[in-house]
Coordinates of C-alpha atoms in Angstrom, one line a residue:
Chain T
X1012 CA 27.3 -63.3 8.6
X1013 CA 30.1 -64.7 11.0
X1014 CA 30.2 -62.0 13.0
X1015 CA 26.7 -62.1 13.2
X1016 CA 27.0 -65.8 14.3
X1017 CA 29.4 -65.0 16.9
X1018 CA 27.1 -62.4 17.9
X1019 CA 23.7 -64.5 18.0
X1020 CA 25.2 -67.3 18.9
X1021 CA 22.4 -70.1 19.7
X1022 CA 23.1 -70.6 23.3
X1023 CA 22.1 -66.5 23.4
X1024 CA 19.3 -67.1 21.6
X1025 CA 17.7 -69.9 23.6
X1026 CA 18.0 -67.8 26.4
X1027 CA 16.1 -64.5 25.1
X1028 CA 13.5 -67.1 23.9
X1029 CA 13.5 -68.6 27.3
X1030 CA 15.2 -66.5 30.2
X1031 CA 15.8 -68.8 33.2
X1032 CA 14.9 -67.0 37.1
X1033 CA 12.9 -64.5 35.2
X1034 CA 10.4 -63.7 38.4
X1035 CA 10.4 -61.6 40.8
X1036 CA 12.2 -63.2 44.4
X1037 CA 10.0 -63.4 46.9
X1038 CA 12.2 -63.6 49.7
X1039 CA 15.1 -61.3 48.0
X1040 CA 17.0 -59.1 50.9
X1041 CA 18.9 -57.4 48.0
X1042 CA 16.9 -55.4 44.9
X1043 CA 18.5 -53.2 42.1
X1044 CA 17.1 -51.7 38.9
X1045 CA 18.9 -50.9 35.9
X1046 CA 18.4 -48.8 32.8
X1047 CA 19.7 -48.6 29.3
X1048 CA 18.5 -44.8 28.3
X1049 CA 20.2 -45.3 24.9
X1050 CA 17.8 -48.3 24.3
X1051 CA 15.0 -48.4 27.0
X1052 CA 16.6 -51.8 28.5
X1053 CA 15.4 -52.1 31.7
X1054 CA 16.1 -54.6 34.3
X1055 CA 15.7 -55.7 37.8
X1056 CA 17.6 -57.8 39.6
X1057 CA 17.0 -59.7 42.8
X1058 CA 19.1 -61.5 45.3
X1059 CA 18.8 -63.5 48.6
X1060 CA 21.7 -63.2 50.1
X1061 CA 22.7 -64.9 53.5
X1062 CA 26.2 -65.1 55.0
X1063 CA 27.7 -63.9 52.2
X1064 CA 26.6 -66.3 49.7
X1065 CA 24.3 -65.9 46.5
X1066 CA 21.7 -68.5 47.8
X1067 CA 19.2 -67.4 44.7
X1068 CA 19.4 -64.6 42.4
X1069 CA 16.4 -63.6 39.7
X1070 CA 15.6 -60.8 37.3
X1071 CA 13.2 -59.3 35.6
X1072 CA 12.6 -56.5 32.9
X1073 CA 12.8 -56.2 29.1
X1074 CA 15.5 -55.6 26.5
X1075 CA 17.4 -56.9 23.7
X1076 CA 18.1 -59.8 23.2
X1077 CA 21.7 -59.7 24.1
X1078 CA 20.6 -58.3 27.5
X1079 CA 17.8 -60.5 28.2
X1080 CA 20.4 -63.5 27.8
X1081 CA 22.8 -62.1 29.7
X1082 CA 20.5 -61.3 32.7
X1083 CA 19.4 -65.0 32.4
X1084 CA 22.9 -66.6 32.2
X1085 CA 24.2 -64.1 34.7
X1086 CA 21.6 -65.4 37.4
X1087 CA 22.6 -69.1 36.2
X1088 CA 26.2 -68.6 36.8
X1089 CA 25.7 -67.2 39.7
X1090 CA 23.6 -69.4 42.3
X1091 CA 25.2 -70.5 45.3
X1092 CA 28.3 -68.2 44.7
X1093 CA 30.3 -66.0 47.6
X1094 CA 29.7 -62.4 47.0
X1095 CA 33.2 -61.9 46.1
X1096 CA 33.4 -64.6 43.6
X1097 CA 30.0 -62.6 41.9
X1098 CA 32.7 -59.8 42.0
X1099 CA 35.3 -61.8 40.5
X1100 CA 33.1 -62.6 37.4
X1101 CA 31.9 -59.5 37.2
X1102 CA 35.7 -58.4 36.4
X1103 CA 36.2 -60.9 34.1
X1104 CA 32.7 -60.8 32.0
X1105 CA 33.1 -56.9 31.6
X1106 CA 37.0 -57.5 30.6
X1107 CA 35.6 -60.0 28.1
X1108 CA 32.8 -58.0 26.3
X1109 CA 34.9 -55.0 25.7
X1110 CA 37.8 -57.2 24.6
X1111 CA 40.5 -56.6 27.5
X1112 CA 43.9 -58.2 25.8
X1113 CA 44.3 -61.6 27.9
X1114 CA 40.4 -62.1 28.1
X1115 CA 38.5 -64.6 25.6
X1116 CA 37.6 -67.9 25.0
X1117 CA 40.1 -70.0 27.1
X1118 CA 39.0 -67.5 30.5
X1119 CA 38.8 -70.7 32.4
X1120 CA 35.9 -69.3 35.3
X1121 CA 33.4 -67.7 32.9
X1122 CA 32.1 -71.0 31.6
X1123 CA 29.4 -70.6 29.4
X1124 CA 29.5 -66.8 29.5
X1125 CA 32.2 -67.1 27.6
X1126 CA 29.8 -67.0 24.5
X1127 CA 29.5 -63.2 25.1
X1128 CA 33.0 -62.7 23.5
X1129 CA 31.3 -62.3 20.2
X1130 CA 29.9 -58.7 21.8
X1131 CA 33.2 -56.9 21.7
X1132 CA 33.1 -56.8 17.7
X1133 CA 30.0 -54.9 18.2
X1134 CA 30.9 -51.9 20.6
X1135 CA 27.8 -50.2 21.0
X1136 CA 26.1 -53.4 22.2
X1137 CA 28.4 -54.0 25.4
X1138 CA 26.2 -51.7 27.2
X1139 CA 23.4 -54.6 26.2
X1140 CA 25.7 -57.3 27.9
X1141 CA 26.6 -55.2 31.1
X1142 CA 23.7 -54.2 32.1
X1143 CA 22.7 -56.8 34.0
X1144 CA 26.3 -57.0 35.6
X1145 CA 26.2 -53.3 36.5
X1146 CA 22.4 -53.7 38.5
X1147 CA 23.9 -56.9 40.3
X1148 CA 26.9 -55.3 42.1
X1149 CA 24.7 -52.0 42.3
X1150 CA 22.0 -55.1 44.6
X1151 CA 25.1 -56.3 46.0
X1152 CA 26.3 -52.7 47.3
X1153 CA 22.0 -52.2 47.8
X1154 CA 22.6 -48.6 45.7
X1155 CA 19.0 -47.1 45.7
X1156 CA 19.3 -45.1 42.9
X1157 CA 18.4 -46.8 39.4
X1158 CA 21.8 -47.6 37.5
X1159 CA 22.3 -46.1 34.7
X1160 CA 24.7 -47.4 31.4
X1161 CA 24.9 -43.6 30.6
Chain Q
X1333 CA 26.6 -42.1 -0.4
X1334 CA 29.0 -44.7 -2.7
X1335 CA 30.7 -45.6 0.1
X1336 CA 31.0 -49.4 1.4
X1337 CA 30.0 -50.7 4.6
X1338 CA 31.1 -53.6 5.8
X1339 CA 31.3 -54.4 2.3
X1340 CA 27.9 -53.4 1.2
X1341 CA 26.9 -50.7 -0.2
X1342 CA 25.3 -48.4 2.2
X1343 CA 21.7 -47.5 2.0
X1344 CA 21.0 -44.6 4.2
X1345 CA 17.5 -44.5 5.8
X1346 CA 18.3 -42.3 9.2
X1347 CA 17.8 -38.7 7.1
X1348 CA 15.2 -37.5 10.4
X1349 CA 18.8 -38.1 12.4
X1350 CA 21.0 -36.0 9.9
X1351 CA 20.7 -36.1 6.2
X1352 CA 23.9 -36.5 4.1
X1353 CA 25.5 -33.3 2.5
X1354 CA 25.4 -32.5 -1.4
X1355 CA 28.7 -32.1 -3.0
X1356 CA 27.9 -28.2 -3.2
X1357 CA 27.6 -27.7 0.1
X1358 CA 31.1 -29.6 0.9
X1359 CA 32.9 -27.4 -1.7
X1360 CA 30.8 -24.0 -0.3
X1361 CA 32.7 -24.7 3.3
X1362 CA 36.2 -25.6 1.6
X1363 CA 35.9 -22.7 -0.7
X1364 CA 35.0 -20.2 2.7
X1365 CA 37.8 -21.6 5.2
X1366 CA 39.9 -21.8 2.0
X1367 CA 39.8 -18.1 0.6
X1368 CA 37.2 -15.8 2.7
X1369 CA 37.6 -16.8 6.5
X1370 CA 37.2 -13.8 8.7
X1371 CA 35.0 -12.6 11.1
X1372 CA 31.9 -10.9 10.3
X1373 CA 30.6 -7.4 11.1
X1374 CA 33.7 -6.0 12.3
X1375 CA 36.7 -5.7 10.1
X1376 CA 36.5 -2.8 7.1
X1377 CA 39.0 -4.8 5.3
X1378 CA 38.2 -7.2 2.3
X1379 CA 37.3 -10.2 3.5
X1380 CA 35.5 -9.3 6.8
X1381 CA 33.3 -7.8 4.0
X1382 CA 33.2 -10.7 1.3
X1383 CA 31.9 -13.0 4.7
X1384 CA 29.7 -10.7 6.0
X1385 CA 28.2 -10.2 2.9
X1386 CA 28.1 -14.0 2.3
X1387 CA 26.5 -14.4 5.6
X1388 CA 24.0 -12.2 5.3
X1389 CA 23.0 -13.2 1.7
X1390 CA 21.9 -16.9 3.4
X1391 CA 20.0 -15.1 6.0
X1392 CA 18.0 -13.9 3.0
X1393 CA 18.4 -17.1 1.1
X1394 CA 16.6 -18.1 4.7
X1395 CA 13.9 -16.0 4.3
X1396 CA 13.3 -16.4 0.5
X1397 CA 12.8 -20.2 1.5
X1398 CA 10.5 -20.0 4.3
X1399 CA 8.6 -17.0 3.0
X1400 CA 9.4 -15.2 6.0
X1401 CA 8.4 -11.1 5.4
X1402 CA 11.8 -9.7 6.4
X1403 CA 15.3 -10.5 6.7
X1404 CA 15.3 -9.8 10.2
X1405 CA 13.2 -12.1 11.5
X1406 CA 15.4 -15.0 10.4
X1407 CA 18.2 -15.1 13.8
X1408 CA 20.9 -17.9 13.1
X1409 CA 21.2 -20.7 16.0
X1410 CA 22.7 -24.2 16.5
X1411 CA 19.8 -25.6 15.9
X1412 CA 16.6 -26.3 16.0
X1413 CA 17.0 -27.0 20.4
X1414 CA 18.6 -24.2 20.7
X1415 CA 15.9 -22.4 18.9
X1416 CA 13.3 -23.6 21.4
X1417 CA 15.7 -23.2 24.4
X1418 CA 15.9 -19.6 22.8
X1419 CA 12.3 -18.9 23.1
X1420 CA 11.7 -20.4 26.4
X1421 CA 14.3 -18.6 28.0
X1422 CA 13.8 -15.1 26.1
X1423 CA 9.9 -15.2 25.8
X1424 CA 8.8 -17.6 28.4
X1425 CA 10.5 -16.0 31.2
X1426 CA 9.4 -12.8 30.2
X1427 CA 5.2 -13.6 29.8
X1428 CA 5.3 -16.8 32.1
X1429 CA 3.8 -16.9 35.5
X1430 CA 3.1 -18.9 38.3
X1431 CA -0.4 -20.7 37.3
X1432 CA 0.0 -19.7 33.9
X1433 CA 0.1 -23.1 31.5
X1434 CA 2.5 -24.1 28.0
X1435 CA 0.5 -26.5 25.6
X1436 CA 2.6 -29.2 23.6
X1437 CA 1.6 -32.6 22.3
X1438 CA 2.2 -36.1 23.3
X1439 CA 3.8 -36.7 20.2
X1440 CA 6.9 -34.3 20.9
X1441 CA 10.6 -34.3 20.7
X1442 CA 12.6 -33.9 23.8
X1443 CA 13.9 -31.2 22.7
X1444 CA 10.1 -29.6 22.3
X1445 CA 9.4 -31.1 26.1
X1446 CA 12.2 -29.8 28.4
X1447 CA 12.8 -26.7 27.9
X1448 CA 9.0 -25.9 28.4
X1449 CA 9.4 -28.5 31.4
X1450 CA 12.9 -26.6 32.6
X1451 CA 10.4 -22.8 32.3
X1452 CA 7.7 -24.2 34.1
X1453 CA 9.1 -25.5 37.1
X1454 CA 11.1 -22.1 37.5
X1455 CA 8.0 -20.1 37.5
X1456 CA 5.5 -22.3 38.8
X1457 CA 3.2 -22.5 35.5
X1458 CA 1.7 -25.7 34.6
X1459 CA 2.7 -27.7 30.9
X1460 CA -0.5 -29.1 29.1
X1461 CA -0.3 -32.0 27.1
X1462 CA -2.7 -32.5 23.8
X1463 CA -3.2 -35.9 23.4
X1464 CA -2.7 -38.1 20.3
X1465 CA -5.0 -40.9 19.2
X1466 CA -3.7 -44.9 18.1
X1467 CA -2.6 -43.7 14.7
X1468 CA -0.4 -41.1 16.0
X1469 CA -3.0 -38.2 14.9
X1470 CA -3.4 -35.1 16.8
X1471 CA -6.5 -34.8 18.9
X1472 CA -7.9 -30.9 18.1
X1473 CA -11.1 -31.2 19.8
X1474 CA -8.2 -31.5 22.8
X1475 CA -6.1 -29.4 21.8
X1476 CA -9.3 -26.6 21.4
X1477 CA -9.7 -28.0 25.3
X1478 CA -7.0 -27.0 26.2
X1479 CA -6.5 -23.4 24.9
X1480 CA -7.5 -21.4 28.0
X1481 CA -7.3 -17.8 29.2
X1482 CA -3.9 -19.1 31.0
X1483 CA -2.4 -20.4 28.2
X1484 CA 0.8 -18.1 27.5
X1485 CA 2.7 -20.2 25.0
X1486 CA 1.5 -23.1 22.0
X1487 CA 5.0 -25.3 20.7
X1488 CA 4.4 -27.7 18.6
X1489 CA 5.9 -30.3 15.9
X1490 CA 5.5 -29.4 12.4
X1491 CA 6.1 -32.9 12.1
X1492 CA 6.8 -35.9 14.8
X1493 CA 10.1 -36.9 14.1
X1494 CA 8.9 -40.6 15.6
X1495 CA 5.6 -41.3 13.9
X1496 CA 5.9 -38.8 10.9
X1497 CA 2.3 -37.3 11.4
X1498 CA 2.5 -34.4 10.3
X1499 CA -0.1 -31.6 12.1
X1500 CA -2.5 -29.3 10.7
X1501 CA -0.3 -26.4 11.5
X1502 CA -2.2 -24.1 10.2
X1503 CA -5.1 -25.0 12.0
X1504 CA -3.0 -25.1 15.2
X1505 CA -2.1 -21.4 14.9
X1506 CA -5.3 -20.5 14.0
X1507 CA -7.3 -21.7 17.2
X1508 CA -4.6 -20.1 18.9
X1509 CA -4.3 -17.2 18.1
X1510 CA -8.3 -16.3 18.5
X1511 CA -7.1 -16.3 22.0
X1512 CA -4.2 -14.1 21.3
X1513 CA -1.8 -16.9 22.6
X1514 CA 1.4 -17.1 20.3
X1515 CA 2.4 -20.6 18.3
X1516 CA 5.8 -22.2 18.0
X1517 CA 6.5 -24.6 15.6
X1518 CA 9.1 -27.3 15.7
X1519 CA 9.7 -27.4 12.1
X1520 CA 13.1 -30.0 12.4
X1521 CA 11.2 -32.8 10.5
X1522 CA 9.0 -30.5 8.1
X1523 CA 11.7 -28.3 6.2
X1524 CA 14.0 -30.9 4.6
X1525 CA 10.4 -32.3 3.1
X1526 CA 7.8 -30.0 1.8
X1527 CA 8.0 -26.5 1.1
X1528 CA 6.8 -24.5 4.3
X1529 CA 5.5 -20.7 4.0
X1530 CA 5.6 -19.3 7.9
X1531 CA 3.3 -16.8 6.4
X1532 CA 0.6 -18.8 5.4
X1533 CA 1.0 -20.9 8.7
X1534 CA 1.1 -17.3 10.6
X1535 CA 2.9 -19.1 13.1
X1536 CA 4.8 -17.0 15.6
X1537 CA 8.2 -18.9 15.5
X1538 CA 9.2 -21.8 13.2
X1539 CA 12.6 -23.5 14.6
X1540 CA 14.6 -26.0 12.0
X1541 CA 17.8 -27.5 11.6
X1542 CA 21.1 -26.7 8.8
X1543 CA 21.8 -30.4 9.2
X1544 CA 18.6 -31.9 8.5
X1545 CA 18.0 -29.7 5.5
X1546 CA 21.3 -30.6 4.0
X1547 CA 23.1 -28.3 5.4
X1548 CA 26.5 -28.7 7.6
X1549 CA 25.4 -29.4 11.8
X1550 CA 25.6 -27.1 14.4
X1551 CA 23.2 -24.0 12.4
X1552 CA 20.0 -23.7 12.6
X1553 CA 17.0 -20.9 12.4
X1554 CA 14.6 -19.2 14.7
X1555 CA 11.7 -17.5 12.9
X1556 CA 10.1 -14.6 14.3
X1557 CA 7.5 -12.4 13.6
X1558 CA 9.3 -9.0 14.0
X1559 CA 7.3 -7.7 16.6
X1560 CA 7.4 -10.8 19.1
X1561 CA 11.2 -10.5 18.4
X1562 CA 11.5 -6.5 19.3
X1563 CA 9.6 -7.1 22.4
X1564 CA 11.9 -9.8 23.7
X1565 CA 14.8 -9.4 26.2
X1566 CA 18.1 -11.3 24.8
X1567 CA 19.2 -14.7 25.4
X1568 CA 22.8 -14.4 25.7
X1569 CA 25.2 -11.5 26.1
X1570 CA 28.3 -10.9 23.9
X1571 CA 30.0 -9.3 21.3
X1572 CA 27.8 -8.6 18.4
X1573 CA 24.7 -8.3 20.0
X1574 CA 25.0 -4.4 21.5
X1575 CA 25.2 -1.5 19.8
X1576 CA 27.1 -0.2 23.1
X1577 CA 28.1 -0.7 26.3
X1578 CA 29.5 0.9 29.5
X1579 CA 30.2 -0.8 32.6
X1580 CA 26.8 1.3 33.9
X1581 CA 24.6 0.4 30.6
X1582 CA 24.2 -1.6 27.7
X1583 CA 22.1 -1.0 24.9
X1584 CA 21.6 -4.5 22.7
X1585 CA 21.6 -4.6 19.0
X1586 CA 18.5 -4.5 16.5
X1587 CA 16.5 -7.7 15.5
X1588 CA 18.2 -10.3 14.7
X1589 CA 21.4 -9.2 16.1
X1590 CA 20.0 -9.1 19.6
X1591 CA 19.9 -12.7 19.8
X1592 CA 23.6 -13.7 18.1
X1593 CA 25.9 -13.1 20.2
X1594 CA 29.7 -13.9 19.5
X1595 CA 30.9 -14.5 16.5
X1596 CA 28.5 -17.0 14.6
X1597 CA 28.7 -20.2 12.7
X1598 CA 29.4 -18.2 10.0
X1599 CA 30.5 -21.9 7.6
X1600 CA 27.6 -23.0 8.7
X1601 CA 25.2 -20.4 7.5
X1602 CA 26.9 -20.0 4.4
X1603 CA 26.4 -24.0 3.7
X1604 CA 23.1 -23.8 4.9
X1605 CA 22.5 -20.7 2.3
X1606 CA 24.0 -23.2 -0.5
X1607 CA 22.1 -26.4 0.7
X1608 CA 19.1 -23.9 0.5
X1609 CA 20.3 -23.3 -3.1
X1610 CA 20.4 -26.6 -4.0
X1611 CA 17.2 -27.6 -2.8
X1612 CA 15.9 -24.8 -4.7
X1613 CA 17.3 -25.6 -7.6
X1614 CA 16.3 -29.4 -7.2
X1615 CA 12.7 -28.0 -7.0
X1616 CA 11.7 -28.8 -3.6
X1617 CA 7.8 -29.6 -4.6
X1618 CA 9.3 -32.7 -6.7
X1619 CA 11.3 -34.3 -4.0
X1620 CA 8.1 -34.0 -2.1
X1621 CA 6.5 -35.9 -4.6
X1622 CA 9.0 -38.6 -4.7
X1623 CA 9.4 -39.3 -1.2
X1624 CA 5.5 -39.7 -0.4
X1625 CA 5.5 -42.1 -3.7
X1626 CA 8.6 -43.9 -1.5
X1627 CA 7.1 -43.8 1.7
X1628 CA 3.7 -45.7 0.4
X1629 CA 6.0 -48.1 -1.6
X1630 CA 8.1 -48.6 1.6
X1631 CA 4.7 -48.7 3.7
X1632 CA 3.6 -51.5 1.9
X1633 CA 6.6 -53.6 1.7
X1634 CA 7.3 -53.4 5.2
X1635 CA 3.9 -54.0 6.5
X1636 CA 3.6 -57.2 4.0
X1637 CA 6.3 -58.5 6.6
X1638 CA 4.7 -61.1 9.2
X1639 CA 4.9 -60.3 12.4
X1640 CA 5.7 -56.6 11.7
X1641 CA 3.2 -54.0 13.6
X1642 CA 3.7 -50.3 12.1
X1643 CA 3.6 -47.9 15.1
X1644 CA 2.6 -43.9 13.4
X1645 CA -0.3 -44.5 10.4
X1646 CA -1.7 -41.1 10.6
X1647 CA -3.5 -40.1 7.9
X1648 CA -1.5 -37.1 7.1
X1649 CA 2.4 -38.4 7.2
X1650 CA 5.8 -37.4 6.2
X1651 CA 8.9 -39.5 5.1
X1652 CA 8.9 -41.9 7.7
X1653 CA 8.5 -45.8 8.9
X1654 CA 8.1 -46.7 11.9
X1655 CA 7.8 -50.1 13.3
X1656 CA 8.2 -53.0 15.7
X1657 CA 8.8 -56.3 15.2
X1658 CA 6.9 -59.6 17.4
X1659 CA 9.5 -61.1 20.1
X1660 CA 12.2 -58.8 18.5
X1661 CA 14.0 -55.8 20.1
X1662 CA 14.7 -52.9 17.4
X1663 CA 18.3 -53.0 18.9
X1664 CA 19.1 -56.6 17.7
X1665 CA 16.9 -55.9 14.1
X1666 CA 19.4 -52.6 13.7
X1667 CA 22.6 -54.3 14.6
X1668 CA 21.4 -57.2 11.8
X1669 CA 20.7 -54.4 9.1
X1670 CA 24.1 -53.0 10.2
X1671 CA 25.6 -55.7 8.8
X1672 CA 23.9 -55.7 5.6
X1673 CA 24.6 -51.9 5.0
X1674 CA 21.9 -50.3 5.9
X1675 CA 21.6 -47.7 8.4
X1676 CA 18.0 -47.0 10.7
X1677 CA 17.2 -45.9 13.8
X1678 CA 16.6 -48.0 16.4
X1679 CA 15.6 -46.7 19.9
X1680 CA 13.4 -44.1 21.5
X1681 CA 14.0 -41.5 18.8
X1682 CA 14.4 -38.7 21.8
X1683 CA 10.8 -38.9 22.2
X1684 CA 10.0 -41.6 25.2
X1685 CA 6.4 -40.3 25.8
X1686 CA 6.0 -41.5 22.3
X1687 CA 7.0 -45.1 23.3
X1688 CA 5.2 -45.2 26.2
X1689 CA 2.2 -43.8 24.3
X1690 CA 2.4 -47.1 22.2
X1691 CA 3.6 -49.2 24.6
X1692 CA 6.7 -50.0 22.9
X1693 CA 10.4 -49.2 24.6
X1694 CA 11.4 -48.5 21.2
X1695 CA 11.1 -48.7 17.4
X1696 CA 13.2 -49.1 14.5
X1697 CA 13.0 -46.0 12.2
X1698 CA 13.3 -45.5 8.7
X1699 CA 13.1 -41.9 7.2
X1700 CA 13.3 -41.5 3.7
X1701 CA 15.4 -38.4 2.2
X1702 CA 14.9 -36.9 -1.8
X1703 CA 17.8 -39.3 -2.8
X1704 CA 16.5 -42.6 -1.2
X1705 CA 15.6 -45.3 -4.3
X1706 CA 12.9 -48.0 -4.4
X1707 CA 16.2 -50.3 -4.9
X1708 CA 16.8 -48.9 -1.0
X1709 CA 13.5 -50.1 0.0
X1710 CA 14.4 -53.6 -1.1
X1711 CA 17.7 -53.7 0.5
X1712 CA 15.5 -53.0 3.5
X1713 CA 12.9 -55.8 3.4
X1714 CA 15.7 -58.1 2.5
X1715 CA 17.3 -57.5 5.2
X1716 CA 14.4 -57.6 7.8
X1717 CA 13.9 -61.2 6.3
X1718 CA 17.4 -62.0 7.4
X1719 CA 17.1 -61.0 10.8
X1720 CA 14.3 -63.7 10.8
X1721 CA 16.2 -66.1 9.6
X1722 CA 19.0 -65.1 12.4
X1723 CA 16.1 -65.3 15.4
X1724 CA 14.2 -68.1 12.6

């Protein structure tokens, strides 16, 4: 069971019970969906973006539970941030989940993401935790295709 | 089968995925590559004759099972896709037109979607799509709808590998074919259950897998009646499939050899042959007998779970559970039963007009096989119980 802890840990689980910014962003400028074909996640996210800063973020869709927290802490971290530190973490969280040597616990700028590390004991469930990551830089970049894990 | 995982013992309920091999089967494909590989239907020495006679002794092992009328109707593919893809491409570009129409059902596999999708937007004709009712049931007076003077083609699951409703087959061919329109049959989920006889269903092809039936993966069979067969261009070109060429004309092969071209899985069809042997000598009608006692015992059990909605209750209904739980995504219940040993499905199930059909993005599967235990089921419920307890 301690993987499983690490896994479901509880901060993840208050989140899929209660995602924060889950709505759809009136005023977003920026829009990307994303798709999990391997488990039918789906997920859009929305940004306002102005002068190069994050000035709200929100998402919307449905998925696991480890992608439904992630969207939700992902659009928590990520308020009021330059677009290049939403970059940034976006390095770090995807070297985190699929267990890059050097990343873990003591990554000083993930903060509370950091309770993702559990993921990369479970590979096929890092797609879960990127997802969301993936469909924000594809808003960022304003792809128009849906992004796909596959 | 006595294998740990992650120090359980495992308890295997994805058999509609692949089913695991019987030991007969393993030492069939070590004895072959050990002490009779060569090619078949080519060399005059020794063993070029010990494995083509090998081979073709599962093609009629093949027929003997099915109850097909001749050996060559029975043409060795991949599998059961390739089957289809077979058909489509051979018999659907040949009597498909622009306007003309394909009937499946709602409750197909992908693999019994887009290949009829791939014909019809090649050649203009239109894919009709029978309807299914809440319990995952066939709707015939539909499917009678349906049948029209521009019908050209009927495919259709034998059994749906997401629901487990299994189709009145029979039936299906029969309506059809008082219109003269020819009847596939997806038999993937049927064969590794219940015996099937493609003469009593008078279907016109029946597709199945090697590696469902117990068999080693990538082999599988395309039934034909003889004469759709004969009148069919081939699929692919190659050794093996002429009986001689020039660089002005080629003149293909006899039924089935029209349609294998290259040299053939020939391991695989000689394991399939022995899985085929062990299942007959298991007596098929038994393990039929005590997988339906499973499923209802599993049925029960699961559906005794709060919070646990059962999507597939048709009446009719092969080795196979089906089910969502409230507030819970099947991926986070399958990576929980992971942990405890036991293997499912979770997902689409290759069949996303299914899901969408229910309204579900997914379920979690479990399909029961002839070695599957009540002890199984248990290990199953107890560990749904836990995944509560993790999201408690």
């Amino acid at each position: 069971m301690s993987d499983l802890r690490d896994l479901y840990q509880q901060v993840i689980l208050d989140h899929t019970k209660r995602p924060r910014n889950f709505r759809k962003l009136e005023k977003a400028n920026h829009k990307a969906e994303g798709y999990n074909p391997l488990c039918g996640d789906k997920v859009t996210i929305y940004l306002e973006l102005e002068d190069g800063i994050l000035r709200d973020i929100s998402f919307q869709g449905s998925g696991c539970a480890i992608s439904t927290a992630s969207a939700s802490m992902m659009t928590e971290s990520l308020k009021g941030k330059t677009t290049t530190e939403a970059q940034a973490l976006f390095e770090c969280f995807h070297d985190l989940v699929t267990g890059k040597p050097g990343s873990g616990r003591d990554a000083p700028d993930l903060g509370k993401l950091a309770v993702f590390t559990g993921v990369r004991e479970f590979p096929v469930r890092v797609k879960c935790a990127s997802l969301a990551w993936h469909t924000l830089r594809a808003a960022l970049e304003d792809h128009q295709e849906a992004v796909s894990t596959e | 089968m006595k294998q740990k995982i992650r120090g359980k013992p495992l308890v295997y309920l994805d058999n509609a995925a692949t089913s695991q091999k019987p030991q007969i089967v393993l030492d069939t494909l070590l004895r072959y590559y050990t002490a009779q590989n060569s090619n078949v239907h080519r060399g005059v020495h020794f063993l070029s004759e010990q494995a083509t006679k090998e081979y073709e002794d599962a093609r009629n092992k093949v027929r003997r099972f099915i109850n097909a009328a001749e050996e060559r109707e029975i043409v060795f593919v991949r599998g059961t896709t390739e089957a289809i893809n077979l058909v489509a491409d051979s018999y659907g570009r040949q009597n498909v037109r622009a306007g003309d129409e394909v009937v499946i059902s709602a409750m197909e596999h992908h693999s019994n979607i887009v290949p009829w999708q791939m014909l019809c937007q090649e050649k203009g004709a239109v894919l009709r799509v029978v309807p299914i009712n809440d319990a995952g049931e066939l709707l015939l007076e539909e499917y009678e709808r349906l049948l029209t003077p521009k019908t050209r083609l009927v495919a259709m699951a034998h059994v749906s590998n997401a629901l487990g409703s299994i189709n009145p087959v029979r039936r299906i061919v029969e309506l059809a074919h008082r219109q003269n329109i020819p009847v596939l049959i997806d038999g993937a989920q049927a064969v590794p259950h219940a015996r099937v006889d493609v003469r009593d269903l008078n279907c016109d092809f029946y597709a199945f897998s090697g590696h469902k039936v117990f068999g080693p993966t990538g082999i599988g069979v395309l039934y034909g009646k003889a004469t759709r067969l004969e009148a069919m261009p081939p699929y692919q070109g190659g050794g093996d499939m002429i009986s001689s060429v020039t660089f002005e004309k080629t003149t293909y092969n006899k039924i089935p050899y029209k349609f294998e071209a290259g040299t053939p899985n020939i391991a695989g069809v000689i394991g399939l042959g022995s899985a085929i042997d062990y299942l007959t000598s298991i007596r098929l009608d038994a393990a039929s007998a005590h997988e339906n006692e499973l499923l209802e015992y599993a049925t029960n059990a699961i559906s005794q779970i709060s919070g646990i909605r059962l999507v597939g209750t048709a009446r009719e209904k092969s080795a196979i559970v089906s089910f969502v739980v409230d507030g819970l995504h099947p991926h986070d219940i399958g990576t929980i039963l992971d942990q405890e040993g036991i293997a499912v499905r979770t997902g689409h199930h290759c069949a996303q007009p299914v899901m969408d059909r229910f309204g579900v993005p997914a379920t979690v599967r479990a399909s029961l096989a002839l070695y599957n235990t009540r002890e199984d089921i248990d290990a199953l419920v107890s560990g749904l119980r836990k995944v509560s307890e993790v999201f408690g």
